[in-house]
XYZ file of C-alpha atoms in Angstrom:
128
model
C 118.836 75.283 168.019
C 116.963 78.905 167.963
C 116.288 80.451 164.176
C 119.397 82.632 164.516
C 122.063 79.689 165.068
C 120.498 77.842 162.101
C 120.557 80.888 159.797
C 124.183 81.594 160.613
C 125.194 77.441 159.856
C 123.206 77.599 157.224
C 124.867 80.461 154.984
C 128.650 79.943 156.597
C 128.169 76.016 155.092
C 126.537 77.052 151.851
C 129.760 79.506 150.862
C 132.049 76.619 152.542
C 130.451 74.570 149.302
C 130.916 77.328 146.942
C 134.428 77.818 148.073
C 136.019 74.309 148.139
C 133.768 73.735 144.856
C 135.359 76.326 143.545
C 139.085 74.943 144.685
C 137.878 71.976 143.495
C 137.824 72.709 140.022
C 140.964 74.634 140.124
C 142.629 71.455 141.192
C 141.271 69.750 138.371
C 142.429 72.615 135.932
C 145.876 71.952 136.795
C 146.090 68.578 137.357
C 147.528 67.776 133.745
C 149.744 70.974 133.899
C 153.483 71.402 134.443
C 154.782 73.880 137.111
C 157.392 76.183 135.914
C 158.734 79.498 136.629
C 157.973 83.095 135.483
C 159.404 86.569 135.981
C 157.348 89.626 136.380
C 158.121 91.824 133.824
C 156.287 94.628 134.568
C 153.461 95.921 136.641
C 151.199 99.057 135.767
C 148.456 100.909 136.823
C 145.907 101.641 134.116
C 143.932 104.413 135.179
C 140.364 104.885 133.800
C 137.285 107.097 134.136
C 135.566 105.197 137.357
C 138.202 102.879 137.939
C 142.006 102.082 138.534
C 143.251 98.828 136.865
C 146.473 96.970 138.103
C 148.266 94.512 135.737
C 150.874 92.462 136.340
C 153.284 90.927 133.152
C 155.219 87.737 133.269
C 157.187 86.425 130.701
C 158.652 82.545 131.095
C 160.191 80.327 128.988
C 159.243 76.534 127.836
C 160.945 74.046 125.432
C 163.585 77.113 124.577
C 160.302 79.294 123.693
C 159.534 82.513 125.134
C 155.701 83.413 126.455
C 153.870 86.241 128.084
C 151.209 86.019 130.087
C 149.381 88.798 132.343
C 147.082 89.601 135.495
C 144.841 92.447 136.023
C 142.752 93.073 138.385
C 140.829 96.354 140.025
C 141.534 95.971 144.181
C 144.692 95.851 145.470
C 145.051 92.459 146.757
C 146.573 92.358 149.993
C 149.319 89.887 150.105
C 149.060 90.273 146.331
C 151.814 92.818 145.550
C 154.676 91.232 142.832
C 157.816 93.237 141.935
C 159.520 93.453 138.566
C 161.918 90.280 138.319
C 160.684 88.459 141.265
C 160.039 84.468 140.153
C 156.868 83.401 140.412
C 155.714 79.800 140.039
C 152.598 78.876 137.358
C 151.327 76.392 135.629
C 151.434 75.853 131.830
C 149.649 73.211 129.433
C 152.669 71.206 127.718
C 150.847 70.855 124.762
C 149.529 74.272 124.200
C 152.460 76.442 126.130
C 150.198 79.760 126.024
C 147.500 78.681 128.086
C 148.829 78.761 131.465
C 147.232 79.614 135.407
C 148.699 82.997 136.284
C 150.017 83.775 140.228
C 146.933 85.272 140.438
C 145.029 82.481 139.812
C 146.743 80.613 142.592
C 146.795 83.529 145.157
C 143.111 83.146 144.758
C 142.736 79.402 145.018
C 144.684 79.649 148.102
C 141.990 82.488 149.720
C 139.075 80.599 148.794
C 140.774 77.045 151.000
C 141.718 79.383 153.689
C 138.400 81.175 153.653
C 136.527 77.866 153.488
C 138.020 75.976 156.474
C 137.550 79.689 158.495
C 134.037 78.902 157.343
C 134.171 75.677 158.332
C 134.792 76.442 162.118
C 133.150 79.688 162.366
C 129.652 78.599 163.087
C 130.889 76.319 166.391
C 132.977 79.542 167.334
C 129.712 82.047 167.092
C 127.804 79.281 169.543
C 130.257 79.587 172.127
């Protein structure tokens, strides 16, 4: 194996172990959490001096209890885009209802597996 070859495994395997590290602990965030669903509420976009923000409201409802939550975040994600009343599912602590893992939250978790097992192959691909 030539310097380049090793260079390339070398930095495609280190952000594989960033990435499923990462998934990782997401998976043990919400392994004690229920799944249940929200509604968007509402979605704007807060524009500032340098930069546009895009938040995203959901409101669900636990044990006859209604919560809000939100997402915000400055790109526009692509596959990322809810509407006002779709359902969305998340993840809520039953014994503290307002802490909760947001769509978001698990749109992201799902780029960073996807991303990592890309990673995973991409080095064998670039030999080829």
């Amino acid at each position: 194996m030539n310097q380049e070859t090793t260079l390339i495994f070398v930095i495609c395997y280190s952000i594989f172990v960033i990435l499923i590290y990462k998934f990782l602990k997401f998976k043990t965030k919400i392994k004690n959490m229920e799944i249940i669903d929200a509604t968007c509420t509402d979605k704007t976009l807060r524009t500032t001096y340098q930069k546009n923000i895009r938040m995203y409201f959901y409101s669900y409802k636990y044990n006859e209890e209604d919560f809000q939550t939100s997402d915000s975040t400055r790109l526009n994600i692509p596959g990322f885009n809810p509407q006002i009343n779709k359902v969305f599912k998340i993840y809520i602590d039953p014994k503290n209802p307002q802490n909760c893992v947001t769509p978001l939250e698990i749109y992201y978790s799902k780029i960073y597996i996807i991303t990592a097992v890309i990673l995973l192959f991409l080095p064998f691909l670039l030999i080829i």
